[in-house]
JSON list of C-alpha atoms in Angstrom, two decimals:
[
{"chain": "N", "resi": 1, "resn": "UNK", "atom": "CA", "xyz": [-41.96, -4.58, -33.88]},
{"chain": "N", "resi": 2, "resn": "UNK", "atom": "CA", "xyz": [-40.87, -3.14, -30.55]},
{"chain": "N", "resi": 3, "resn": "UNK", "atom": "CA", "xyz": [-39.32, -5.66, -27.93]},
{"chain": "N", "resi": 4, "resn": "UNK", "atom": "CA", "xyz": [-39.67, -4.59, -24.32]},
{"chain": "N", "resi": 5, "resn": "UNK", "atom": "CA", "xyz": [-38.18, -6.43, -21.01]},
{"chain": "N", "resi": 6, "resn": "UNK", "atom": "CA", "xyz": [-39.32, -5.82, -17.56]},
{"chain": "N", "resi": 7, "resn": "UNK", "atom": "CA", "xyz": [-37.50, -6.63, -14.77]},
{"chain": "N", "resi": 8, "resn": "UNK", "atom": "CA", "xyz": [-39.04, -7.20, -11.29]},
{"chain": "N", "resi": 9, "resn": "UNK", "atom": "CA", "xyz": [-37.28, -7.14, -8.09]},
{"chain": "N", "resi": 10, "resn": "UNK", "atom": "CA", "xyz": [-33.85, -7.42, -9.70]},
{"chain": "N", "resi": 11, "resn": "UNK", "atom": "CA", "xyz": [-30.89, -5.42, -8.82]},
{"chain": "N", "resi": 12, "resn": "UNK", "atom": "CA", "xyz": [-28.28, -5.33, -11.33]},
{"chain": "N", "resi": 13, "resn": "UNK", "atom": "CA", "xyz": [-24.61, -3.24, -11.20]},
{"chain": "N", "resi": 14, "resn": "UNK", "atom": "CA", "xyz": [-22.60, -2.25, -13.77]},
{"chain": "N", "resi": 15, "resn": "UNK", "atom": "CA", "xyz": [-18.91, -3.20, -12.93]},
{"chain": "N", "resi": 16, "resn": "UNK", "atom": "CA", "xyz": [-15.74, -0.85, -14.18]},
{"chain": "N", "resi": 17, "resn": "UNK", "atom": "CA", "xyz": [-11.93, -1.72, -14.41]},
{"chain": "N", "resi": 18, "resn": "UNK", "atom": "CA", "xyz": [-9.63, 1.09, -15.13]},
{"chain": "N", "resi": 19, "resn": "UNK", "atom": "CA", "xyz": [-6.17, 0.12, -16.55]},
{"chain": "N", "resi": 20, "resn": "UNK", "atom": "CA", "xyz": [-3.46, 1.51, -15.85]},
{"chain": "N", "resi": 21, "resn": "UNK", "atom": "CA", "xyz": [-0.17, 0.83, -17.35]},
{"chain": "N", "resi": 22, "resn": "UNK", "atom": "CA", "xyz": [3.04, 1.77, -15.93]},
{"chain": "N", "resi": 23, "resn": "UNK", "atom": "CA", "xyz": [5.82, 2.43, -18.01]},
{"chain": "N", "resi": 24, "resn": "UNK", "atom": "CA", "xyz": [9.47, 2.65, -16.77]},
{"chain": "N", "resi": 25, "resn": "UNK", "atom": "CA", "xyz": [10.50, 6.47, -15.24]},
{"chain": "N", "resi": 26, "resn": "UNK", "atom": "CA", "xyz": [13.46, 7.68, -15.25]},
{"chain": "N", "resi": 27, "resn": "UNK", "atom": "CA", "xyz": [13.30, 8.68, -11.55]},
{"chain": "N", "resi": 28, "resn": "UNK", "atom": "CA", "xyz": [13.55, 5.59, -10.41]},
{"chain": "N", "resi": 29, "resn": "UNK", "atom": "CA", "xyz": [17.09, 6.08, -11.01]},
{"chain": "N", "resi": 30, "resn": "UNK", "atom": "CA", "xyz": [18.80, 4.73, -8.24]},
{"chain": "N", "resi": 31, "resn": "UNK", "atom": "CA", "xyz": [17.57, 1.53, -7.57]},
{"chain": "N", "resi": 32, "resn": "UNK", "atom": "CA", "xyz": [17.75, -0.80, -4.36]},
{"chain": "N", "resi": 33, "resn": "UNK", "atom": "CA", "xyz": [17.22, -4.14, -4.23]},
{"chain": "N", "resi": 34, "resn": "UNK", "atom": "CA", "xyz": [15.61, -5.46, -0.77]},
{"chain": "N", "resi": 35, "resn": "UNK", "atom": "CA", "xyz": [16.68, -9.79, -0.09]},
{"chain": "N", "resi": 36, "resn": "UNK", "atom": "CA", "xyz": [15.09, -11.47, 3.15]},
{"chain": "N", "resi": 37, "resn": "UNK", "atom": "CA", "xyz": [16.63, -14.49, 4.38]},
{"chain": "N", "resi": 38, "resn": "UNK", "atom": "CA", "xyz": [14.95, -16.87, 7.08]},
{"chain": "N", "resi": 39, "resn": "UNK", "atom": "CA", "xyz": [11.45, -15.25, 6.38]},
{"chain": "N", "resi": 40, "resn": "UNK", "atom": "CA", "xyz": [9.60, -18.17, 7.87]},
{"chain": "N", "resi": 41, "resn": "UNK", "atom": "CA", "xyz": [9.76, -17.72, 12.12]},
{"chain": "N", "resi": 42, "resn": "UNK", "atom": "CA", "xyz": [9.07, -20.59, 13.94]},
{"chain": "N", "resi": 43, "resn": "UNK", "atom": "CA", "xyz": [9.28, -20.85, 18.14]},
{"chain": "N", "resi": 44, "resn": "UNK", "atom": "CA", "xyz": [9.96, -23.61, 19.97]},
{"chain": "N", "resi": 45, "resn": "UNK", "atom": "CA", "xyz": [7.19, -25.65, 22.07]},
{"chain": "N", "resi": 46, "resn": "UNK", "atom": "CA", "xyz": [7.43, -23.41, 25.00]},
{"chain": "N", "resi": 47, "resn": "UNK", "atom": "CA", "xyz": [8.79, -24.91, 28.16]},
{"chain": "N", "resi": 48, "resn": "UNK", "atom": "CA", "xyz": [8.14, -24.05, 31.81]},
{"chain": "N", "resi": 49, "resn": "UNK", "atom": "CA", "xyz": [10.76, -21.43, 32.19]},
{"chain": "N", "resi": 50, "resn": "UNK", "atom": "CA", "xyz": [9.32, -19.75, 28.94]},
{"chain": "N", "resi": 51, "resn": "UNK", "atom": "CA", "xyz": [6.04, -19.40, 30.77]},
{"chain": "N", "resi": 52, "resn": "UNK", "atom": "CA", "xyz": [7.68, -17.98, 33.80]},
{"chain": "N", "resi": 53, "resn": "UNK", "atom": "CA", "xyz": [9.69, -15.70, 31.83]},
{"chain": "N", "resi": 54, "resn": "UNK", "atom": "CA", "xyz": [6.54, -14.85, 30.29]},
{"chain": "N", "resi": 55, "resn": "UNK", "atom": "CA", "xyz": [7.72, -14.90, 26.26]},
{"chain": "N", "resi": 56, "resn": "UNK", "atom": "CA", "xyz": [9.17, -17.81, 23.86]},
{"chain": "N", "resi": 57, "resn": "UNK", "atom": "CA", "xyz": [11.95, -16.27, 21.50]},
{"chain": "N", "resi": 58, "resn": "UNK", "atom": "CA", "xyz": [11.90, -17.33, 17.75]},
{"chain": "N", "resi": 59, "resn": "UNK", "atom": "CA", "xyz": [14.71, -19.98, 16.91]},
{"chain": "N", "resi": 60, "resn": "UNK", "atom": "CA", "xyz": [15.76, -17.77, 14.42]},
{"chain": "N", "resi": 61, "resn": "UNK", "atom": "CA", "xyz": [15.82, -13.39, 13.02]},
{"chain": "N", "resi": 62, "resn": "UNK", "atom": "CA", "xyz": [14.87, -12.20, 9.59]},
{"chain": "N", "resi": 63, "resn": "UNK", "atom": "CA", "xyz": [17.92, -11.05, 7.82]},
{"chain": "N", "resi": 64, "resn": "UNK", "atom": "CA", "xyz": [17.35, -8.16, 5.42]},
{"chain": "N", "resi": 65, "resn": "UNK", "atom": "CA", "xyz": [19.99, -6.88, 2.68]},
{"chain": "N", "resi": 66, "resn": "UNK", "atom": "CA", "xyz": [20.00, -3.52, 1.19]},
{"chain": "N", "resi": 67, "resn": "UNK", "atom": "CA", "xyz": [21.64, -3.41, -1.81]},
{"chain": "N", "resi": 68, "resn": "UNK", "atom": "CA", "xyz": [22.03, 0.10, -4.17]},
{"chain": "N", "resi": 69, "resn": "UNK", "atom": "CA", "xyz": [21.98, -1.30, -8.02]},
{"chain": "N", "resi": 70, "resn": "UNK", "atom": "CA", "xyz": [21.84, 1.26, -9.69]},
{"chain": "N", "resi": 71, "resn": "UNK", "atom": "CA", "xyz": [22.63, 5.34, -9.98]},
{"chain": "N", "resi": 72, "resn": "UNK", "atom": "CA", "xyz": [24.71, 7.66, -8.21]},
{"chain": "N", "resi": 73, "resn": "UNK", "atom": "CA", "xyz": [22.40, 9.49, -6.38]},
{"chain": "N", "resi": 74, "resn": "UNK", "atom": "CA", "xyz": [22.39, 9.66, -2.30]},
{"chain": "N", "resi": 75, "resn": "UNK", "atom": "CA", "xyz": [19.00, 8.25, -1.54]},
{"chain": "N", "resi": 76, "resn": "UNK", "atom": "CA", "xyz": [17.29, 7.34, 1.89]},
{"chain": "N", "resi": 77, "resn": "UNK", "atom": "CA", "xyz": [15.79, 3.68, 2.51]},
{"chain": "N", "resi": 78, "resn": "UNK", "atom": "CA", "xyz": [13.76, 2.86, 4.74]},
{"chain": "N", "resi": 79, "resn": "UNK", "atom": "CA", "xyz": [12.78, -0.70, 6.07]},
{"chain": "N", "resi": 80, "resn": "UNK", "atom": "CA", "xyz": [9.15, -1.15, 7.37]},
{"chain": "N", "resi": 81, "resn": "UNK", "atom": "CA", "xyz": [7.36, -4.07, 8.90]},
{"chain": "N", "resi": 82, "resn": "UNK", "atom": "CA", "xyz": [3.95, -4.94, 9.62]},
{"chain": "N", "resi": 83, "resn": "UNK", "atom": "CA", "xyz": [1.36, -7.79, 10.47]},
{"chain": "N", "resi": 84, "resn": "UNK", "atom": "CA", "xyz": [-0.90, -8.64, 7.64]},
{"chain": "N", "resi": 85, "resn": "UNK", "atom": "CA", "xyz": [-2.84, -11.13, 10.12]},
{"chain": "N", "resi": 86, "resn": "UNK", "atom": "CA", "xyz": [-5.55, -9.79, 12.31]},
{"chain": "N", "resi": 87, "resn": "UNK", "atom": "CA", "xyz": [-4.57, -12.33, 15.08]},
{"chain": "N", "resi": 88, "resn": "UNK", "atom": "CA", "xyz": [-2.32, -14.85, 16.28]},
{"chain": "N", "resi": 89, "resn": "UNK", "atom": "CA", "xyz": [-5.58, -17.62, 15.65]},
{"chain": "N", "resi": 90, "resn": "UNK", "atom": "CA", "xyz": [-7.91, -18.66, 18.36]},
{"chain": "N", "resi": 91, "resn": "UNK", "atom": "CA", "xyz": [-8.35, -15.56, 20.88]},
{"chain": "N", "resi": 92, "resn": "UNK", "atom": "CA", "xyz": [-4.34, -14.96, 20.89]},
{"chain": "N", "resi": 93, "resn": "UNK", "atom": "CA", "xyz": [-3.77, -11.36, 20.51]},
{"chain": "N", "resi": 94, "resn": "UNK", "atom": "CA", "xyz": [-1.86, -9.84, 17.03]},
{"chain": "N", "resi": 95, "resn": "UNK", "atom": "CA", "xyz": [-0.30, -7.63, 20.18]},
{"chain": "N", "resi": 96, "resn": "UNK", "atom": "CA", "xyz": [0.86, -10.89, 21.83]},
{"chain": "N", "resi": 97, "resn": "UNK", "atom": "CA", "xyz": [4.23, -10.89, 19.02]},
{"chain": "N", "resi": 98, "resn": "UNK", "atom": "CA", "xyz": [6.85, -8.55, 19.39]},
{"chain": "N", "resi": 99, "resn": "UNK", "atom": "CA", "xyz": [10.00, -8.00, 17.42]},
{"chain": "N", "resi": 100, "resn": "UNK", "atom": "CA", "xyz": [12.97, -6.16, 17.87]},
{"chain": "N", "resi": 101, "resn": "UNK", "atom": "CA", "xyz": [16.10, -5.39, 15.73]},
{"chain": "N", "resi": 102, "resn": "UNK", "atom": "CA", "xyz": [19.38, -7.55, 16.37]},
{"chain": "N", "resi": 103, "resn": "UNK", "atom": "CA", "xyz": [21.63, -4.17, 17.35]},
{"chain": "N", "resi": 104, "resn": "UNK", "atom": "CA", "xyz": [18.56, -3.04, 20.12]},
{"chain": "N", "resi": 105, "resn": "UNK", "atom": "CA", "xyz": [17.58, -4.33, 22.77]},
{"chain": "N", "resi": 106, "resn": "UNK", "atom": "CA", "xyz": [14.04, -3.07, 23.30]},
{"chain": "N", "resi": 107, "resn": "UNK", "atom": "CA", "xyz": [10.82, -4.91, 22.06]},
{"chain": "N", "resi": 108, "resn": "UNK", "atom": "CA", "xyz": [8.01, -3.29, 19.42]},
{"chain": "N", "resi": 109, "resn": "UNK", "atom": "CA", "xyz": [4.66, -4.92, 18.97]},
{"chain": "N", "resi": 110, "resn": "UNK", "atom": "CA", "xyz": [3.83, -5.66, 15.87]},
{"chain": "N", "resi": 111, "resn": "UNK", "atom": "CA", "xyz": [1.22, -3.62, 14.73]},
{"chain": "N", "resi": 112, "resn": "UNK", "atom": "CA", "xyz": [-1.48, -3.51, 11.15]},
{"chain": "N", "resi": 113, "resn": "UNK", "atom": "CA", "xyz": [0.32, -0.65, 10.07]},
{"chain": "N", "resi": 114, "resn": "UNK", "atom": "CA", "xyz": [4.00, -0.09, 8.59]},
{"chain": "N", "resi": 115, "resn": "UNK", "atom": "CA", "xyz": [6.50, 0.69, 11.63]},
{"chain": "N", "resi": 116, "resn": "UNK", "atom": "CA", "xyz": [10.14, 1.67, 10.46]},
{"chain": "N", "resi": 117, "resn": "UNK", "atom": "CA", "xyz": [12.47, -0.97, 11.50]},
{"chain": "N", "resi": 118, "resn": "UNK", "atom": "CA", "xyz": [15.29, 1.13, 10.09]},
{"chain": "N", "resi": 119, "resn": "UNK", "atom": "CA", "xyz": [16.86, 3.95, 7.86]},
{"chain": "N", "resi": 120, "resn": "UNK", "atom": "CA", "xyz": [19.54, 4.58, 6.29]},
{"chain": "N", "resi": 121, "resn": "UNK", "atom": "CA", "xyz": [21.07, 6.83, 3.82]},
{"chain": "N", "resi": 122, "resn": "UNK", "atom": "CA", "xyz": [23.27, 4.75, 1.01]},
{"chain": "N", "resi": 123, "resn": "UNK", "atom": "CA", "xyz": [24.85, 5.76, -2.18]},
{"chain": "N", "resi": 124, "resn": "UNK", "atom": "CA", "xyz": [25.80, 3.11, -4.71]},
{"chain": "N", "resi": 125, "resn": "UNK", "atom": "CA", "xyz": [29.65, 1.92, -4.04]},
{"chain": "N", "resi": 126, "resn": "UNK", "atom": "CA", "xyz": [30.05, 4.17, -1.09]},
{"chain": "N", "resi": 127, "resn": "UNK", "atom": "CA", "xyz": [27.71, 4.97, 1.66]},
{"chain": "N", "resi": 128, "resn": "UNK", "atom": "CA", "xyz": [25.78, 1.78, 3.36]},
{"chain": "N", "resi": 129, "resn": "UNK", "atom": "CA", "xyz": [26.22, 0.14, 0.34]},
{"chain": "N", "resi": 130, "resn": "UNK", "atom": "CA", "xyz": [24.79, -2.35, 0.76]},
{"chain": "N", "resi": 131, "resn": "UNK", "atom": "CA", "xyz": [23.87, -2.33, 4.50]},
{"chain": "N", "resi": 132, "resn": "UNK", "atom": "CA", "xyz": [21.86, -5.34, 6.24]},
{"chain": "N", "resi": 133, "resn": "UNK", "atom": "CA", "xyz": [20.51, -6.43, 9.55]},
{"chain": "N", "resi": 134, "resn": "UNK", "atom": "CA", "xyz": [18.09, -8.75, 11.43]},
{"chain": "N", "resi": 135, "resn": "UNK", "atom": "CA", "xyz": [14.89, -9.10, 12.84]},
{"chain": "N", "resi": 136, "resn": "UNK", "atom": "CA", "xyz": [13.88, -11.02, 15.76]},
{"chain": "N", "resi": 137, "resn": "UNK", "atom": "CA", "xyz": [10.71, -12.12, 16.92]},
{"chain": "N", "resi": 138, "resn": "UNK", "atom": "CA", "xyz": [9.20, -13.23, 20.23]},
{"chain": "N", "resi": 139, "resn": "UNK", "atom": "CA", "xyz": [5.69, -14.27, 21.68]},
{"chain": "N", "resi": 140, "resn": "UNK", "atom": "CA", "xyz": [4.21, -13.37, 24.72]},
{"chain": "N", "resi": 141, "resn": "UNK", "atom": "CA", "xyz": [3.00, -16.00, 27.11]},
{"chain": "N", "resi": 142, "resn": "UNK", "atom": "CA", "xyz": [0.57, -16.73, 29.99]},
{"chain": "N", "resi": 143, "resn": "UNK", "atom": "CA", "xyz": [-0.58, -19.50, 31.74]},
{"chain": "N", "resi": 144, "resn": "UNK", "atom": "CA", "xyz": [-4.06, -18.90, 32.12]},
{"chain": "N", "resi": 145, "resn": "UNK", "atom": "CA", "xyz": [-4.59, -17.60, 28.61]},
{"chain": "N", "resi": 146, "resn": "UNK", "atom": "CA", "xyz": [-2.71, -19.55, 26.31]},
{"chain": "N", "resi": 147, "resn": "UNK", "atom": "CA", "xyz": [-4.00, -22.57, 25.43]},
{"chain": "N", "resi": 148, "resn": "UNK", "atom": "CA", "xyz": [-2.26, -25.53, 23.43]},
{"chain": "N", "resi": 149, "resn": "UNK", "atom": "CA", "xyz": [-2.66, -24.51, 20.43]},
{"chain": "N", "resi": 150, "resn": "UNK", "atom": "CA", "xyz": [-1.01, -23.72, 16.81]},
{"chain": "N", "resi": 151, "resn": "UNK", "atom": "CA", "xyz": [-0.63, -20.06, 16.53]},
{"chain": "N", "resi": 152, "resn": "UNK", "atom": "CA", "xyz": [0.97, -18.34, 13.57]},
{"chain": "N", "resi": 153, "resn": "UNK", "atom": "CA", "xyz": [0.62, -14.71, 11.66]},
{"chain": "N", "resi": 154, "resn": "UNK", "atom": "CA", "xyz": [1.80, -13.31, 8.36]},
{"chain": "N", "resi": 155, "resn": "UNK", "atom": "CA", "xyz": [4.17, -10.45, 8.44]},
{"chain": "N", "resi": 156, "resn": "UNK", "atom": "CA", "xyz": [5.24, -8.25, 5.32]},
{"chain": "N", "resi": 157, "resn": "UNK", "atom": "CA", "xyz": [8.96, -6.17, 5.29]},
{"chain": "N", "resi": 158, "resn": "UNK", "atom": "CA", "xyz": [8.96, -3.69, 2.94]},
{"chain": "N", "resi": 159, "resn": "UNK", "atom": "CA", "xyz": [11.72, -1.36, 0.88]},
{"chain": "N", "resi": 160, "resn": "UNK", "atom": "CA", "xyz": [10.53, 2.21, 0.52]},
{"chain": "N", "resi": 161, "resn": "UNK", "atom": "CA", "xyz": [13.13, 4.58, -0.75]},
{"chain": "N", "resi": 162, "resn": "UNK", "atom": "CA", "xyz": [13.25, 8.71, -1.39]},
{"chain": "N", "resi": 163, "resn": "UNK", "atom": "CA", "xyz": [15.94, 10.73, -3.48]},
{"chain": "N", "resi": 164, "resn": "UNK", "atom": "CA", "xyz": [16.09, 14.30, -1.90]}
]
């Protein structure tokens, strides 16, 4: 006996996972450890002289440590950051928040994409090891376009290192 199933105006898809398991290499030989500290910003309730200044300045940076574990080798790191919010919430613009490194005085918008806050080359005891800094952050303002409102964004720093 011969069982046969129709199916009528059915769409069906086949899903696939590939696996892939990573095992430990030896060229990750050195390694660098990445710490944030203060990775929640918060801004004051802006005040009148904020909105004729035009910007409200976080109460507080980002610090970041760089710290060479392990290995000998000289090896560049390089410290990225990027939005991983679309917007600011309501129709505030992601472009509206700026940040800036503590040793510079010039303001970056923060962008989708990774931006290099900062390189350095370390070695493990010697060179920049371990080497830190800190990000600040600071909202533009307007009176015509900002209403009250709660705004807030997600932000991602990230450790990316290369041995020449």
């Amino acid at each position: 006996m011969r069982v046969r199933r129709t199916l009528r105006g059915v769409s069906t898809s086949v899903g696939m996972a590939l696996v892939i398991i990573a095992t430990p290499l030896r060229a990750q030989n050195p390694k660098t450890d990445l710490t944030l500290g203060g990775g929640t910003v918060t801004f004051p309730a802006p005040t009148a002289t904020d909105y004729i200044n035009g910007y409200v300045y976080s109460a507080s940076g980002v610090t970041f440590i760089l710290d060479a574990t392990t290995g000998n080798q000289s090896h560049t790191t390089t410290v990225l950051i990027r939005a991983t919010s679309a917007n600011l919430g309501g129709s505030k613009a992601l472009a509206d928040l700026e940040w800036r490194r503590s040793d510079l005085a010039s303001w970056n918008t923060i962008t989708s994409t990774n931006v290099q806050v900062e390189q350095r080359v370390m070695v493990r005891g010697g060179l920049n090891d371990p080497w830190n800094n800190t990000v600040f952050f600071r909202m533009k303002l307007s009176w015509t376009g900002d209403p009250p409102a709660t705004y807030a964004a997600n932000y991602q720093i990230t450790l990316s290192q290369t041995v020449p």
